[in-house]
Tab-separated table of C-alpha atoms in Angstrom:
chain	number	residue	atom	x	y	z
D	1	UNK	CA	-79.639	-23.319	-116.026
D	2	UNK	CA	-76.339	-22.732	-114.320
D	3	UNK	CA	-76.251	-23.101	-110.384
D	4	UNK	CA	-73.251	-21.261	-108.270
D	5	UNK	CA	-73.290	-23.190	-104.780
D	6	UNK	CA	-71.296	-21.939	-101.848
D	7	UNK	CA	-70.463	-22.967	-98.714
D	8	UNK	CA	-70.252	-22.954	-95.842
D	9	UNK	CA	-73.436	-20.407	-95.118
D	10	UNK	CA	-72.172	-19.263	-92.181
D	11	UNK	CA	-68.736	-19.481	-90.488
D	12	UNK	CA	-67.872	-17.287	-87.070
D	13	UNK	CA	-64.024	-17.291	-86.277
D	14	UNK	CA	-61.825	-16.246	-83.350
D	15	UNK	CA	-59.784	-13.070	-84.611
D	16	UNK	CA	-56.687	-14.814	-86.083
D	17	UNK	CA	-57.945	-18.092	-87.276
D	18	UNK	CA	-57.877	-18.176	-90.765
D	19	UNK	CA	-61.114	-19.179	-93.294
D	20	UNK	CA	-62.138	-20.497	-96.395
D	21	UNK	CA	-64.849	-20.032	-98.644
D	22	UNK	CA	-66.033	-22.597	-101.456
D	23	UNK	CA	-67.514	-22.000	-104.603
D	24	UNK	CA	-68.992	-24.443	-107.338
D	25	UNK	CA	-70.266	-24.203	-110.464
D	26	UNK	CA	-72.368	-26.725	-112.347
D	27	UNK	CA	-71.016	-25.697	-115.226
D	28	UNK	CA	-67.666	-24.379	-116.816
D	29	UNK	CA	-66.746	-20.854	-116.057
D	30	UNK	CA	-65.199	-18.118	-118.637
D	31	UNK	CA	-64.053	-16.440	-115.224
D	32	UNK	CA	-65.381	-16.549	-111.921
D	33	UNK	CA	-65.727	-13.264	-109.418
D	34	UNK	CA	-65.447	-12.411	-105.922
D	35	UNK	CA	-67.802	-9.534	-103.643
D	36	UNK	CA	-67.930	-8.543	-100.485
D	37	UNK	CA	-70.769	-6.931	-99.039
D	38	UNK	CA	-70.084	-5.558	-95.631
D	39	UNK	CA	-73.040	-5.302	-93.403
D	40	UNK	CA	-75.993	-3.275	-94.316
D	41	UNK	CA	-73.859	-2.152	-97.316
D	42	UNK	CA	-73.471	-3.331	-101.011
D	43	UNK	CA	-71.180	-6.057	-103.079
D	44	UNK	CA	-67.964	-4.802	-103.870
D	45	UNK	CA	-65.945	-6.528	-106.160
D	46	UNK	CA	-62.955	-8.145	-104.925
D	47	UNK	CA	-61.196	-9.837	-107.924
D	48	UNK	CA	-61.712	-11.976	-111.060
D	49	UNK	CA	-60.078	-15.346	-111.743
D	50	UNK	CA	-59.736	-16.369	-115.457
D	51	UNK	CA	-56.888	-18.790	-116.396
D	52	UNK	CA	-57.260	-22.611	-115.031
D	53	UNK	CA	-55.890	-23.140	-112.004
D	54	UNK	CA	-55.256	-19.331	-111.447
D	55	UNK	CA	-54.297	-18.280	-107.753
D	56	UNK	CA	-53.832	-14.682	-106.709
D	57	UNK	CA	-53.393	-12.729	-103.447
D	58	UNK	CA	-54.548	-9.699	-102.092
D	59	UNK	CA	-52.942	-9.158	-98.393
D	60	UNK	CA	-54.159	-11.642	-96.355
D	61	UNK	CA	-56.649	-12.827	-99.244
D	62	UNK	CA	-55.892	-15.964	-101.279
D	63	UNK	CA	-58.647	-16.834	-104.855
D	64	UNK	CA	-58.068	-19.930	-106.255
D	65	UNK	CA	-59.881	-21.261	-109.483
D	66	UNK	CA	-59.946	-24.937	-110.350
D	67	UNK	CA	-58.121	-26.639	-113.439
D	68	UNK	CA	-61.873	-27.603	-114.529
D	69	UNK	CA	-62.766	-24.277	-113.938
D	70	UNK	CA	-65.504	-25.294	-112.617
D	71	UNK	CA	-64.329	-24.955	-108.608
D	72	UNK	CA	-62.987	-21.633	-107.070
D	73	UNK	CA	-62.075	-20.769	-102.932
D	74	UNK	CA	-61.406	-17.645	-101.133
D	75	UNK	CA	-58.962	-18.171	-98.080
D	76	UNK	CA	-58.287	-15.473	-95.682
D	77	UNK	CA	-55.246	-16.019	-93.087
D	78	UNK	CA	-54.960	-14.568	-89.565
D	79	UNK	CA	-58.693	-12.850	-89.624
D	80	UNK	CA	-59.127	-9.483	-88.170
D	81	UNK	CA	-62.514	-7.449	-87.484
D	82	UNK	CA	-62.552	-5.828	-90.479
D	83	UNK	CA	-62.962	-8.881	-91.891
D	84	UNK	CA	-66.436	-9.391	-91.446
D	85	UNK	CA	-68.849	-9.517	-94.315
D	86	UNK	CA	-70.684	-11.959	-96.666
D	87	UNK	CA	-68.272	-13.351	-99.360
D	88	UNK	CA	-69.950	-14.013	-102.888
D	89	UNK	CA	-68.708	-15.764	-105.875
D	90	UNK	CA	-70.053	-15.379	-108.949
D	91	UNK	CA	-70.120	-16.394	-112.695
D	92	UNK	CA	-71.546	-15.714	-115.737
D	93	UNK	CA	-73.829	-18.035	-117.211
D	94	UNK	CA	-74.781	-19.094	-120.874
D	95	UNK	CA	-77.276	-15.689	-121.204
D	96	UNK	CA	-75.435	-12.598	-122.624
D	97	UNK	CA	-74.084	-10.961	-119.208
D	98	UNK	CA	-76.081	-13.105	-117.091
D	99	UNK	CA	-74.069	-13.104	-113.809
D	100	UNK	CA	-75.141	-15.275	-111.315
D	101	UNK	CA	-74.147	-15.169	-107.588
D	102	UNK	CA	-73.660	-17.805	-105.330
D	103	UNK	CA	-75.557	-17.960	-101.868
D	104	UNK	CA	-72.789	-16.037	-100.038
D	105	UNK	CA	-70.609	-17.133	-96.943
D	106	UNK	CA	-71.316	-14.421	-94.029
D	107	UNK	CA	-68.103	-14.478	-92.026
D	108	UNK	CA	-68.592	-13.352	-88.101
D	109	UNK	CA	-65.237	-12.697	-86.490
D	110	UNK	CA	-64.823	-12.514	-82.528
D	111	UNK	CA	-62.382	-10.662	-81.264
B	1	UNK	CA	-68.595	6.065	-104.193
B	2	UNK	CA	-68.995	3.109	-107.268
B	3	UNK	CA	-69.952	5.553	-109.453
B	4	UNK	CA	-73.892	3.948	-109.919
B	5	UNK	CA	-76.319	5.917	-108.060
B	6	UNK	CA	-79.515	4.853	-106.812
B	7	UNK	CA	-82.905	6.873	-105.727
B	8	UNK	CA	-84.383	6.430	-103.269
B	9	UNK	CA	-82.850	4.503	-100.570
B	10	UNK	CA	-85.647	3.544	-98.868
B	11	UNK	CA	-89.201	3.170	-100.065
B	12	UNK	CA	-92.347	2.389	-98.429
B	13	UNK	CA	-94.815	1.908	-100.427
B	14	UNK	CA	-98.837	0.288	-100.128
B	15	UNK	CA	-99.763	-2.670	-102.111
B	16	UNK	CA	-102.456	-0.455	-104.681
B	17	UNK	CA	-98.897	2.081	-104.936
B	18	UNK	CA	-96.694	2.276	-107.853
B	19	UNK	CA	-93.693	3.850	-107.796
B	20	UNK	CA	-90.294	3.512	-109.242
B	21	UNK	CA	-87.076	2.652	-108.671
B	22	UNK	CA	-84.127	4.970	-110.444
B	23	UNK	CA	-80.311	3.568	-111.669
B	24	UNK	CA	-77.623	6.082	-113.118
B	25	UNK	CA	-74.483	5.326	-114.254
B	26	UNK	CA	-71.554	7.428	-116.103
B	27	UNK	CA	-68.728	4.808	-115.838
B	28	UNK	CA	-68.967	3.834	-119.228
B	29	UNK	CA	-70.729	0.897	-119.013
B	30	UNK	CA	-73.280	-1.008	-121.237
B	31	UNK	CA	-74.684	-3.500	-119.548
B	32	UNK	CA	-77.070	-3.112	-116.307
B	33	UNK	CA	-78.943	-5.219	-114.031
B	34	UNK	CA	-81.404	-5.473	-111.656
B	35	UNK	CA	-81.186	-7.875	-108.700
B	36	UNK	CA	-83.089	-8.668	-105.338
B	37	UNK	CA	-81.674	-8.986	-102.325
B	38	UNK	CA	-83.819	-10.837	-99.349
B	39	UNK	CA	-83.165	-11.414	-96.027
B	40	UNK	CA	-83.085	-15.197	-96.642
B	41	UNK	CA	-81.845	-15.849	-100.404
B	42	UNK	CA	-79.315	-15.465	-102.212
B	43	UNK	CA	-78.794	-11.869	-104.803
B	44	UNK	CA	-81.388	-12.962	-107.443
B	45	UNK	CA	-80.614	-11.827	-110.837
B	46	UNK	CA	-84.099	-10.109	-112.183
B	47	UNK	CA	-83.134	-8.148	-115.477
B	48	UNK	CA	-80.560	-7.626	-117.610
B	49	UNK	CA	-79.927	-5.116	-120.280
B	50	UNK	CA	-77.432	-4.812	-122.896
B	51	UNK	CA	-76.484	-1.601	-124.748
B	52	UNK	CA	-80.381	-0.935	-123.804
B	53	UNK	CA	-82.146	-4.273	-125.109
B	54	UNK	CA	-83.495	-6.435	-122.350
B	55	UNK	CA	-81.316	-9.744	-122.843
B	56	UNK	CA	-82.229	-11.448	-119.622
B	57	UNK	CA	-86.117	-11.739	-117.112
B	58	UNK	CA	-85.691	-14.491	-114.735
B	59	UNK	CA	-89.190	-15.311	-114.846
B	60	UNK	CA	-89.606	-12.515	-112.733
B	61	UNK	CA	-93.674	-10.789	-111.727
B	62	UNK	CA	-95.599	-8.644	-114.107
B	63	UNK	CA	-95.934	-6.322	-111.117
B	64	UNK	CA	-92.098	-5.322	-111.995
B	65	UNK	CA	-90.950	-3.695	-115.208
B	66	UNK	CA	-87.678	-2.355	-116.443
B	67	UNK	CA	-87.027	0.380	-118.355
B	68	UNK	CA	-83.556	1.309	-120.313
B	69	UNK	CA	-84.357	4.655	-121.505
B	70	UNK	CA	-80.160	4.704	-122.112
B	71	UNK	CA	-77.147	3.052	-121.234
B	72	UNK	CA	-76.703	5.612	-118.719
B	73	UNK	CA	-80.036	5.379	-117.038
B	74	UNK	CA	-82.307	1.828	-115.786
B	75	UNK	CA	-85.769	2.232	-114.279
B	76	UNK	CA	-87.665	-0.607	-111.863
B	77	UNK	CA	-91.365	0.576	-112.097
B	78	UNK	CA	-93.022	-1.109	-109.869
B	79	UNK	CA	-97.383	-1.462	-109.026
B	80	UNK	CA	-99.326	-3.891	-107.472
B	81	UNK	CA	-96.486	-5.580	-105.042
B	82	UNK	CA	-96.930	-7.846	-102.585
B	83	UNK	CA	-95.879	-7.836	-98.865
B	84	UNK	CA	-93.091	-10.985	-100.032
B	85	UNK	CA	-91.471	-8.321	-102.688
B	86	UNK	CA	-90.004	-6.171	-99.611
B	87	UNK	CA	-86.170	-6.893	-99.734
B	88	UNK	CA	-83.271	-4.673	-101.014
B	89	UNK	CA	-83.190	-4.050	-104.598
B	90	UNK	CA	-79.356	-3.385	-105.961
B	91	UNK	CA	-78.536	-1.937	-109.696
B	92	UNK	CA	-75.370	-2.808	-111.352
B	93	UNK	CA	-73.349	-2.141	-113.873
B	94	UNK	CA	-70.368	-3.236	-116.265
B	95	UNK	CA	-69.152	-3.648	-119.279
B	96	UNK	CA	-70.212	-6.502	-121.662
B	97	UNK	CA	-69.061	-10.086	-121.690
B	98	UNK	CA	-66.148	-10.550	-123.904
B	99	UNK	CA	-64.345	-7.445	-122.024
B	100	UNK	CA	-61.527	-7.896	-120.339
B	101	UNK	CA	-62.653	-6.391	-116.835
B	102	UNK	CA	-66.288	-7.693	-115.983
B	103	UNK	CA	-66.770	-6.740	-112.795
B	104	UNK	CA	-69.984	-5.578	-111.727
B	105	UNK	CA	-70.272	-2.343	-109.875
B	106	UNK	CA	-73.171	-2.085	-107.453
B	107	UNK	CA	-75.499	1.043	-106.129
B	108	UNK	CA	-76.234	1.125	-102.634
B	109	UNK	CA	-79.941	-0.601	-102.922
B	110	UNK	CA	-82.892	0.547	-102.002
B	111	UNK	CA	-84.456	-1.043	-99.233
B	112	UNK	CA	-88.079	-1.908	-100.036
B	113	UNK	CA	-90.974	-1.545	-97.985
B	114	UNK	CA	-94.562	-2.913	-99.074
B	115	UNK	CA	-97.025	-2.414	-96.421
């Protein structure tokens, strides 16, 4: 079946350093999704990429898919506290609403 | 508030127990899914339900069974569990594939105890 990887696992930053999240697929992508889930709360959705090679910003956020669609990043510039959280991707695989998550990145920020 | 509501939010429960776990949802929405959260993997997708017919079990235990009663409303019953099956369990929600906006929206878990 279809695998969403992620990486890195783990990243801790210095408040202001910037970071980036990667996301692959094993297979193509209809759209691809982005969560947060702060600690000890829930996902919350962030955005959804559709079109090949798609970019869109949010603030300080920058989602990227791939022209394979198969690829997608999350890049945050200047970090701040509030920052902190595990990043998801996620897609949907062959299955009738079957949306898969990747591992998660959980972002530490120092201040 | 994501508008899918979850009850309880924290369970404790003995291994002989059953119990279960309650999802509501009045955004609209026709699709809903279980998934497991543990401290070491990744969200695992258990169940998914469209316009209330299961569509998707991972392979998931006997020991846990879903119930769409409506589109509104998704059970986790649960009996039997095992020490291992203690993590958070999230409900979510959205509309169907083929929808323009797919985003899931999430409850706020309940955090699983088996003793």
């Amino acid at each position: 079946g279809q695998q969403v990887m992620q990486i890195p696992q783990y990243q801790h930053v210095q408040e202001g350093e910037d970071f980036t999240t990667y996301c692959n697929s094993s297979t193509t992508l209809s759209n691809i999704q982005w969560y947060k889930q702060r600690p000890g709360g829930h996902p919350v959705f962030l955005i959804q990429l559709v079109k090949s090679g798609e970019v869109k910003k949010q603030k300080r956020l920058t989602f990227q898919f791939g022209e394979a669609k198969k690829n997608s990043s999350l890049h945050i510039t200047a970090t701040q506290t509030t920052d902190v959280g595990t990043y998801f991707c996620a897609g949907f695989s062959g299955g009738y609403n079957k949306l898969i998550f990747g591992a998660g990145t959980r972002l530490a920020v120092h201040p | 508030e994501t508008g899918v509501t979850q009850t309880p939010r924290h369970l404790v429960m003995g291994m002989t127990n059953k119990k279960s776990l309650k999802c509501e949802q009045h955004l609209g929405h026709n699709a809903m899914y279980w998934y497991k959260q543990s401290a070491k993997k990744p969200l695992e997708l258990m169940f998914v339900y469209n316009f209330k017919e299961q569509t998707e079990n991972n392979s998931v235990p006997s020991r846990f069974s879903p119930e769409c009663p409506n589109s509104s409303h998704l059970f986790l019953h649960l009996h039997t569990l095992q020490p291992e099956d203690s993590a958070l369990y999230l409900c979510a929600s959205s509309r169907p594939t083929g929808w323009e906006n797919t985003e899931a929206f999430f409850g706020q878990g309940t955090r699983l105890t088996v003793v």
